[in-house]
């Protein structure tokens, strides 16, 4: 009888132990997980606008335990992304197919593809800086690099100019000086490249000698000092004899203008003594009272060699000899031995009758050139 009681007691304890090992409402049936599929899968593409090509990819979906993102660009390895997280990739401009695989809690996968188009914006606020000896640099928003065309060679291949980029502002590294074989005019072209198809172009007409005052688009720029007036592109007062051109430059030394008054013109293309050492100027004097008065040609902003210093080196004077007709004045810089044959000058200065204050004198100038 005791044995029967012991067997019954042992059986009862086993039943209690088994009931305690499996909590209420939980069993070993995991088949319900097979129906826990992800849904509403999508993505967010956050494409940068600074031409960096950076794209932030954020996978989206309900019931997702993990994502795998394939960028669709070259051999880049896929990225594993947790729900709520993102991954980033740098793309060249172009069209791509991004593949996102979503994994649900049961380990099932769902794959979807999404088109991605990366377009670079055209560079903005392109500013070109030209140094006194044709050294070129540039700045532009959203530029990756630059191409420079000097305009003096047929079928010219652009000179690359790299850019340093900070806060979307690209600054071109200054190129070495470019020496033109003649005084132009030439068209300088600088192209800011986005890194894609879009680009922005800057052009400027460059000039040196000869100065003819015929172009209405060329920036001859004769600045003045000491109360002198200078006007570009005025009608030729006497289109006969040595000068039948339509337009010329007008120099006016106003009443009371200082003895040291004059004009200055920074030249895009420097005066290069390798191309000649004589400056010739056509002058028209409408007033006989001006005969004998001196016109100064002064060369400043020396770039190569010595010359154009404060002690007067680089200054020549020649007297006007006639009235009512065009004449040619010659300024022979061979007479100044201190200026070497390799000298280049970035600025032309003209002064008239520096022996006295102005009395309202007017003369006309044209075809300022450099010869041998």
CSV table of C-alpha atoms in Angstrom, one decimal:
chain,number,residue,atom,x,y,z
A,1,UNK,CA,0.0,0.0,0.0
A,2,UNK,CA,2.9,2.4,0.8
A,3,UNK,CA,4.4,1.7,-2.6
A,4,UNK,CA,1.2,2.7,-4.4
A,5,UNK,CA,1.1,6.0,-2.4
A,6,UNK,CA,4.7,6.7,-3.3
A,7,UNK,CA,4.1,6.2,-7.1
A,8,UNK,CA,1.1,8.4,-7.0
A,9,UNK,CA,3.0,11.2,-5.2
A,10,UNK,CA,5.9,11.0,-7.7
A,11,UNK,CA,3.5,11.2,-10.6
A,12,UNK,CA,1.8,14.3,-9.1
A,13,UNK,CA,5.1,16.0,-8.6
A,14,UNK,CA,6.1,15.4,-12.2
A,15,UNK,CA,2.8,16.9,-13.3
A,16,UNK,CA,3.4,20.0,-11.2
A,17,UNK,CA,7.0,20.4,-12.5
A,18,UNK,CA,5.9,20.2,-16.1
A,19,UNK,CA,3.1,22.8,-15.6
A,20,UNK,CA,5.7,25.2,-14.1
A,21,UNK,CA,8.1,25.0,-17.1
A,22,UNK,CA,5.7,26.4,-19.7
A,23,UNK,CA,4.1,29.8,-18.9
A,24,UNK,CA,0.5,30.3,-19.6
A,25,UNK,CA,-0.2,31.4,-23.2
A,26,UNK,CA,3.2,30.4,-24.5
A,27,UNK,CA,3.9,27.2,-26.4
A,28,UNK,CA,6.5,25.9,-28.8
A,29,UNK,CA,4.4,26.7,-31.9
A,30,UNK,CA,6.4,29.4,-33.8
A,31,UNK,CA,4.4,29.1,-37.0
A,32,UNK,CA,2.8,32.5,-36.4
A,33,UNK,CA,6.2,34.2,-37.2
A,34,UNK,CA,5.9,33.0,-40.7
A,35,UNK,CA,3.2,35.5,-41.3
A,36,UNK,CA,5.1,38.5,-39.8
A,37,UNK,CA,6.2,39.8,-43.2
A,38,UNK,CA,7.4,43.4,-43.6
A,39,UNK,CA,5.2,45.9,-45.4
A,40,UNK,CA,5.1,49.5,-46.8
A,41,UNK,CA,8.7,49.3,-47.8
A,42,UNK,CA,10.1,52.5,-49.3
A,43,UNK,CA,13.1,54.9,-49.1
A,44,UNK,CA,14.2,58.5,-48.6
A,45,UNK,CA,16.9,59.9,-50.9
A,46,UNK,CA,18.5,63.0,-49.4
A,47,UNK,CA,20.6,64.3,-52.3
A,48,UNK,CA,23.1,67.1,-51.5
A,49,UNK,CA,23.0,70.3,-53.5
A,50,UNK,CA,26.6,71.3,-53.2
A,51,UNK,CA,27.9,69.1,-56.1
A,52,UNK,CA,29.6,66.8,-53.6
A,53,UNK,CA,27.6,63.9,-55.0
A,54,UNK,CA,26.7,62.8,-51.4
A,55,UNK,CA,23.4,61.0,-51.1
A,56,UNK,CA,21.9,59.9,-47.8
A,57,UNK,CA,19.7,56.8,-48.1
A,58,UNK,CA,17.1,56.0,-45.4
A,59,UNK,CA,15.2,52.7,-45.9
A,60,UNK,CA,11.7,52.6,-44.6
A,61,UNK,CA,9.3,49.8,-43.8
A,62,UNK,CA,6.9,48.2,-41.3
A,63,UNK,CA,7.8,45.1,-39.4
A,64,UNK,CA,11.4,45.2,-40.6
A,65,UNK,CA,14.3,43.9,-38.5
A,66,UNK,CA,17.1,44.9,-40.9
A,67,UNK,CA,17.9,46.3,-44.3
A,68,UNK,CA,20.7,45.8,-46.9
A,69,UNK,CA,21.3,48.7,-49.3
A,70,UNK,CA,23.1,48.1,-52.6
A,71,UNK,CA,24.2,51.5,-54.0
A,72,UNK,CA,24.3,50.5,-57.7
A,73,UNK,CA,27.6,52.3,-58.2
A,74,UNK,CA,30.7,50.4,-59.3
A,75,UNK,CA,32.0,47.8,-56.9
A,76,UNK,CA,30.8,49.4,-53.7
A,77,UNK,CA,29.9,46.8,-51.1
A,78,UNK,CA,26.3,46.7,-49.8
A,79,UNK,CA,25.6,48.4,-46.5
A,80,UNK,CA,23.7,46.8,-43.6
A,81,UNK,CA,21.3,49.3,-42.1
A,82,UNK,CA,19.2,49.0,-38.9
A,83,UNK,CA,15.6,50.3,-38.9
A,84,UNK,CA,15.5,54.0,-38.4
A,85,UNK,CA,19.1,54.5,-39.5
A,86,UNK,CA,20.7,55.7,-42.8
A,87,UNK,CA,23.7,55.1,-45.0
A,88,UNK,CA,25.5,57.6,-47.3
A,89,UNK,CA,27.4,57.2,-50.6
A,90,UNK,CA,29.1,59.6,-52.9
A,91,UNK,CA,27.9,59.4,-56.5
A,92,UNK,CA,29.3,61.0,-59.7
A,93,UNK,CA,26.6,62.7,-61.8
A,94,UNK,CA,24.4,60.1,-63.4
A,95,UNK,CA,21.5,57.6,-63.1
A,96,UNK,CA,21.6,54.7,-60.8
A,97,UNK,CA,19.5,51.8,-59.5
A,98,UNK,CA,19.5,51.4,-55.7
A,99,UNK,CA,18.4,48.0,-54.4
A,100,UNK,CA,17.1,47.7,-50.8
A,101,UNK,CA,16.4,44.3,-49.3
A,102,UNK,CA,14.1,44.3,-46.2
A,103,UNK,CA,14.2,41.4,-43.7
A,104,UNK,CA,11.3,40.6,-41.4
A,105,UNK,CA,11.3,39.0,-38.0
A,106,UNK,CA,11.1,35.5,-39.5
A,107,UNK,CA,14.1,36.2,-41.7
A,108,UNK,CA,12.2,36.5,-44.9
A,109,UNK,CA,13.5,39.0,-47.4
A,110,UNK,CA,11.8,41.4,-49.8
A,111,UNK,CA,13.8,43.1,-52.5
A,112,UNK,CA,12.9,46.4,-54.2
A,113,UNK,CA,14.7,48.7,-56.6
A,114,UNK,CA,14.6,52.4,-56.8
A,115,UNK,CA,15.9,54.8,-59.5
A,116,UNK,CA,18.3,57.5,-58.4
A,117,UNK,CA,19.3,60.5,-60.5
A,118,UNK,CA,22.2,62.7,-59.3
A,119,UNK,CA,22.4,66.0,-61.2
A,120,UNK,CA,25.1,68.6,-60.4
A,121,UNK,CA,24.1,72.3,-60.4
A,122,UNK,CA,25.9,74.9,-62.5
A,123,UNK,CA,28.6,76.8,-60.6
A,124,UNK,CA,27.4,80.2,-59.4
A,125,UNK,CA,29.0,83.6,-58.7
A,126,UNK,CA,32.0,83.0,-61.0
A,127,UNK,CA,34.6,85.7,-60.4
A,128,UNK,CA,37.9,85.7,-62.4
A,129,UNK,CA,41.0,87.5,-61.1
A,130,UNK,CA,43.6,88.6,-63.6
A,131,UNK,CA,47.0,89.6,-62.2
A,132,UNK,CA,49.3,92.2,-63.7
A,133,UNK,CA,51.3,89.7,-65.7
A,134,UNK,CA,48.3,87.6,-66.8
A,135,UNK,CA,48.1,85.3,-63.8
A,136,UNK,CA,44.6,83.9,-63.6
A,137,UNK,CA,42.7,82.6,-60.7
A,138,UNK,CA,38.9,82.3,-60.1
A,139,UNK,CA,36.3,81.6,-57.5
A,140,UNK,CA,32.8,80.1,-57.9
A,141,UNK,CA,30.2,78.5,-55.8
A,142,UNK,CA,29.8,74.7,-56.5
A,143,UNK,CA,32.8,74.5,-58.8
A,144,UNK,CA,34.9,71.3,-58.8
A,145,UNK,CA,37.6,72.7,-61.2
A,146,UNK,CA,38.2,75.3,-63.9
A,147,UNK,CA,39.4,75.4,-67.5
A,148,UNK,CA,41.3,78.5,-68.8
A,149,UNK,CA,41.5,79.4,-72.5
A,150,UNK,CA,43.9,82.3,-73.2
A,151,UNK,CA,42.6,82.9,-76.7
A,152,UNK,CA,45.9,83.3,-78.6
A,153,UNK,CA,46.2,79.8,-80.1
A,154,UNK,CA,44.0,78.1,-82.7
A,155,UNK,CA,42.2,75.0,-81.5
A,156,UNK,CA,43.4,75.7,-78.0
A,157,UNK,CA,43.2,73.0,-75.4
A,158,UNK,CA,42.1,74.5,-72.1
A,159,UNK,CA,44.5,74.8,-69.2
A,160,UNK,CA,43.2,72.9,-66.2
A,161,UNK,CA,43.0,74.9,-62.9
A,162,UNK,CA,42.3,72.8,-59.8
A,163,UNK,CA,40.1,74.1,-57.1
A,164,UNK,CA,40.2,73.9,-53.3
A,165,UNK,CA,36.7,73.6,-51.9
A,166,UNK,CA,35.4,75.0,-48.6
A,167,UNK,CA,31.8,75.6,-47.7
A,168,UNK,CA,30.8,75.1,-51.3
A,169,UNK,CA,33.1,78.0,-52.5
A,170,UNK,CA,35.7,76.7,-54.9
A,171,UNK,CA,38.9,78.8,-55.3
A,172,UNK,CA,41.0,78.2,-58.4
A,173,UNK,CA,44.8,77.9,-57.7
A,174,UNK,CA,46.5,80.8,-59.5
A,175,UNK,CA,48.0,79.7,-62.8
A,176,UNK,CA,51.5,80.9,-63.8
A,177,UNK,CA,51.7,84.0,-65.9
A,178,UNK,CA,50.9,83.7,-69.5
A,179,UNK,CA,53.0,85.8,-71.9
A,180,UNK,CA,51.2,86.8,-75.1
A,181,UNK,CA,53.3,87.1,-78.3
A,182,UNK,CA,51.3,90.2,-79.3
A,183,UNK,CA,49.0,92.8,-77.8
A,184,UNK,CA,45.8,91.3,-78.8
A,185,UNK,CA,42.9,91.8,-78.5
A,186,UNK,CA,42.3,88.2,-77.3
A,187,UNK,CA,39.3,86.7,-75.6
A,188,UNK,CA,40.1,85.1,-72.2
A,189,UNK,CA,37.6,82.3,-71.4
A,190,UNK,CA,37.3,80.7,-67.9
A,191,UNK,CA,34.9,77.8,-67.5
A,192,UNK,CA,33.8,76.7,-64.0
A,193,UNK,CA,33.1,73.0,-64.0
A,194,UNK,CA,30.5,71.4,-61.8
A,195,UNK,CA,31.9,67.9,-62.0
A,196,UNK,CA,29.0,67.0,-64.3
A,197,UNK,CA,27.5,68.4,-67.4
A,198,UNK,CA,26.6,71.8,-66.0
A,199,UNK,CA,29.1,74.6,-66.3
A,200,UNK,CA,29.4,78.4,-66.1
A,201,UNK,CA,31.5,80.5,-68.5
A,202,UNK,CA,33.3,83.8,-68.1
A,203,UNK,CA,34.8,85.8,-71.0
A,204,UNK,CA,36.8,89.0,-71.1
A,205,UNK,CA,38.4,90.8,-74.0
A,206,UNK,CA,42.0,91.4,-73.2
A,207,UNK,CA,44.1,94.1,-74.8
A,208,UNK,CA,47.5,95.6,-74.8
A,209,UNK,CA,49.2,97.6,-77.6
A,210,UNK,CA,48.0,98.7,-80.0
A,211,UNK,CA,45.2,100.9,-78.5
A,212,UNK,CA,43.0,102.0,-81.3
A,213,UNK,CA,39.8,103.1,-79.6
A,214,UNK,CA,37.7,101.3,-82.3
A,215,UNK,CA,36.0,98.7,-80.2
A,216,UNK,CA,32.9,99.6,-78.3
A,217,UNK,CA,33.1,96.4,-76.1
A,218,UNK,CA,36.7,96.6,-75.1
A,219,UNK,CA,37.4,98.1,-71.7
A,220,UNK,CA,40.3,100.5,-72.6
A,221,UNK,CA,39.9,102.2,-69.2
A,222,UNK,CA,41.9,105.4,-68.9
A,223,UNK,CA,41.8,106.5,-65.3
A,224,UNK,CA,42.7,110.1,-64.5
A,225,UNK,CA,44.4,112.1,-61.8
A,226,UNK,CA,44.9,115.8,-61.1
A,227,UNK,CA,41.7,116.9,-62.8
A,228,UNK,CA,42.3,115.6,-66.3
A,229,UNK,CA,39.4,114.1,-68.4
A,230,UNK,CA,39.9,111.3,-70.9
A,231,UNK,CA,37.1,109.9,-73.1
A,232,UNK,CA,37.3,106.7,-75.1
A,233,UNK,CA,35.7,106.2,-78.6
A,234,UNK,CA,35.0,109.8,-79.6
A,235,UNK,CA,34.5,110.8,-83.2
A,236,UNK,CA,37.7,111.4,-85.1
A,237,UNK,CA,37.9,115.3,-85.4
A,238,UNK,CA,39.8,115.0,-88.7
A,239,UNK,CA,39.6,111.6,-90.5
A,240,UNK,CA,42.3,112.5,-93.0
A,241,UNK,CA,46.0,112.1,-93.5
A,242,UNK,CA,47.7,109.6,-91.2
A,243,UNK,CA,44.5,108.7,-89.4
A,244,UNK,CA,41.2,107.9,-91.1
A,245,UNK,CA,39.8,105.8,-88.3
A,246,UNK,CA,36.3,106.5,-87.1
A,247,UNK,CA,36.9,106.9,-83.3
A,248,UNK,CA,39.8,108.0,-81.2
A,249,UNK,CA,40.6,109.0,-77.6
A,250,UNK,CA,40.1,112.5,-76.3
A,251,UNK,CA,42.5,114.0,-73.6
A,252,UNK,CA,41.4,117.2,-71.9
A,253,UNK,CA,43.6,119.1,-69.4
A,254,UNK,CA,41.0,121.2,-67.7
A,255,UNK,CA,41.5,124.8,-66.5
A,256,UNK,CA,43.6,124.6,-63.3
A,257,UNK,CA,44.5,120.9,-63.7
A,258,UNK,CA,47.7,120.1,-61.8
A,259,UNK,CA,51.0,120.1,-63.5
A,260,UNK,CA,51.4,116.4,-62.5
A,261,UNK,CA,47.9,115.5,-63.8
A,262,UNK,CA,47.5,112.7,-66.3
A,263,UNK,CA,45.9,109.4,-67.1
A,264,UNK,CA,46.7,105.8,-66.3
A,265,UNK,CA,45.6,102.6,-68.0
A,266,UNK,CA,46.3,99.1,-66.5
A,267,UNK,CA,46.8,96.9,-69.4
A,268,UNK,CA,45.5,93.3,-69.5
A,269,UNK,CA,48.4,92.3,-71.7
A,270,UNK,CA,51.6,94.0,-70.6
A,271,UNK,CA,53.9,96.1,-72.8
A,272,UNK,CA,56.6,93.6,-73.7
A,273,UNK,CA,59.9,95.1,-74.9
A,274,UNK,CA,60.7,91.8,-76.6
A,275,UNK,CA,58.2,92.9,-79.2
A,276,UNK,CA,59.7,96.4,-79.7
A,277,UNK,CA,61.2,99.3,-77.7
A,278,UNK,CA,59.6,102.2,-79.5
A,279,UNK,CA,56.1,103.5,-78.5
A,280,UNK,CA,54.4,105.4,-81.3
A,281,UNK,CA,51.3,107.6,-80.8
A,282,UNK,CA,49.1,109.4,-83.4
A,283,UNK,CA,48.2,112.9,-82.0
A,284,UNK,CA,45.8,115.5,-83.3
A,285,UNK,CA,46.2,119.0,-81.9
A,286,UNK,CA,43.4,121.4,-82.7
A,287,UNK,CA,45.0,124.5,-81.2
A,288,UNK,CA,48.3,126.1,-82.5
A,289,UNK,CA,49.0,127.3,-79.0
A,290,UNK,CA,49.7,123.7,-78.0
A,291,UNK,CA,52.7,123.4,-80.5
A,292,UNK,CA,55.8,122.8,-78.5
A,293,UNK,CA,54.1,121.3,-75.5
A,294,UNK,CA,55.2,117.9,-74.4
A,295,UNK,CA,53.3,114.6,-74.3
A,296,UNK,CA,54.7,112.2,-71.7
A,297,UNK,CA,54.6,108.4,-72.2
A,298,UNK,CA,55.4,106.8,-68.9
A,299,UNK,CA,55.7,103.0,-68.3
A,300,UNK,CA,54.9,101.7,-64.9
A,301,UNK,CA,54.3,98.5,-62.9
A,302,UNK,CA,57.4,96.9,-64.1
A,303,UNK,CA,57.0,93.1,-64.2
A,304,UNK,CA,60.3,91.9,-65.5
A,305,UNK,CA,63.7,93.6,-65.3
A,306,UNK,CA,64.3,97.1,-64.0
A,307,UNK,CA,62.6,100.3,-65.0
A,308,UNK,CA,59.6,102.5,-64.3
A,309,UNK,CA,60.9,103.7,-61.0
A,310,UNK,CA,60.2,106.8,-59.0
A,311,UNK,CA,63.4,108.5,-60.2
A,312,UNK,CA,62.0,108.8,-63.7
A,313,UNK,CA,63.3,105.7,-65.5
A,314,UNK,CA,60.6,104.7,-68.0
A,315,UNK,CA,59.5,108.2,-68.8
A,316,UNK,CA,60.0,109.9,-72.2
A,317,UNK,CA,58.7,113.2,-73.5
A,318,UNK,CA,58.1,114.3,-77.1
A,319,UNK,CA,56.8,117.7,-78.3
A,320,UNK,CA,53.8,118.3,-80.5
A,321,UNK,CA,54.9,120.0,-83.7
A,322,UNK,CA,51.8,120.8,-85.7
A,323,UNK,CA,48.1,121.8,-85.5
A,324,UNK,CA,45.1,120.8,-87.5
A,325,UNK,CA,46.5,117.5,-88.8
A,326,UNK,CA,47.4,114.1,-87.4
A,327,UNK,CA,51.1,113.5,-86.6
A,328,UNK,CA,53.0,110.6,-85.2
A,329,UNK,CA,55.1,111.0,-82.1
A,330,UNK,CA,57.8,108.5,-81.4
A,331,UNK,CA,59.1,107.6,-77.9
A,332,UNK,CA,62.3,105.5,-78.3
A,333,UNK,CA,63.0,103.6,-75.1
A,334,UNK,CA,66.2,102.4,-76.6
A,335,UNK,CA,67.5,105.6,-75.2
A,336,UNK,CA,67.0,104.4,-71.6
A,337,UNK,CA,69.7,101.8,-71.1
A,338,UNK,CA,68.5,100.9,-67.6
A,339,UNK,CA,65.5,99.2,-69.2
A,340,UNK,CA,66.5,95.7,-70.4
A,341,UNK,CA,65.1,94.1,-73.5
A,342,UNK,CA,63.2,91.6,-71.4
A,343,UNK,CA,61.2,94.2,-69.5
A,344,UNK,CA,57.4,94.1,-69.4
A,345,UNK,CA,55.2,96.9,-68.0
A,346,UNK,CA,51.6,96.5,-66.8
A,347,UNK,CA,50.5,100.1,-66.9
A,348,UNK,CA,50.7,103.0,-69.4
A,349,UNK,CA,50.6,106.6,-68.1
A,350,UNK,CA,50.0,109.7,-70.3
A,351,UNK,CA,50.7,113.2,-69.2
A,352,UNK,CA,50.5,116.4,-71.2
A,353,UNK,CA,52.4,119.7,-70.7
A,354,UNK,CA,53.6,118.9,-67.2
A,355,UNK,CA,55.4,122.2,-67.1
A,356,UNK,CA,52.3,124.2,-66.3
A,357,UNK,CA,48.8,123.9,-64.9
A,358,UNK,CA,46.0,123.3,-67.3
A,359,UNK,CA,44.4,126.0,-69.4
A,360,UNK,CA,41.7,123.8,-71.0
A,361,UNK,CA,44.0,122.1,-73.6
A,362,UNK,CA,42.5,119.3,-75.7
A,363,UNK,CA,44.4,116.8,-77.8
A,364,UNK,CA,43.3,113.6,-79.5
A,365,UNK,CA,45.2,110.3,-79.4
A,366,UNK,CA,45.0,107.1,-81.4
A,367,UNK,CA,46.9,104.0,-82.4
A,368,UNK,CA,49.2,103.8,-79.4
A,369,UNK,CA,51.5,100.9,-80.4
A,370,UNK,CA,54.9,99.3,-79.8
A,371,UNK,CA,57.4,98.8,-82.7
A,372,UNK,CA,61.0,98.4,-83.4
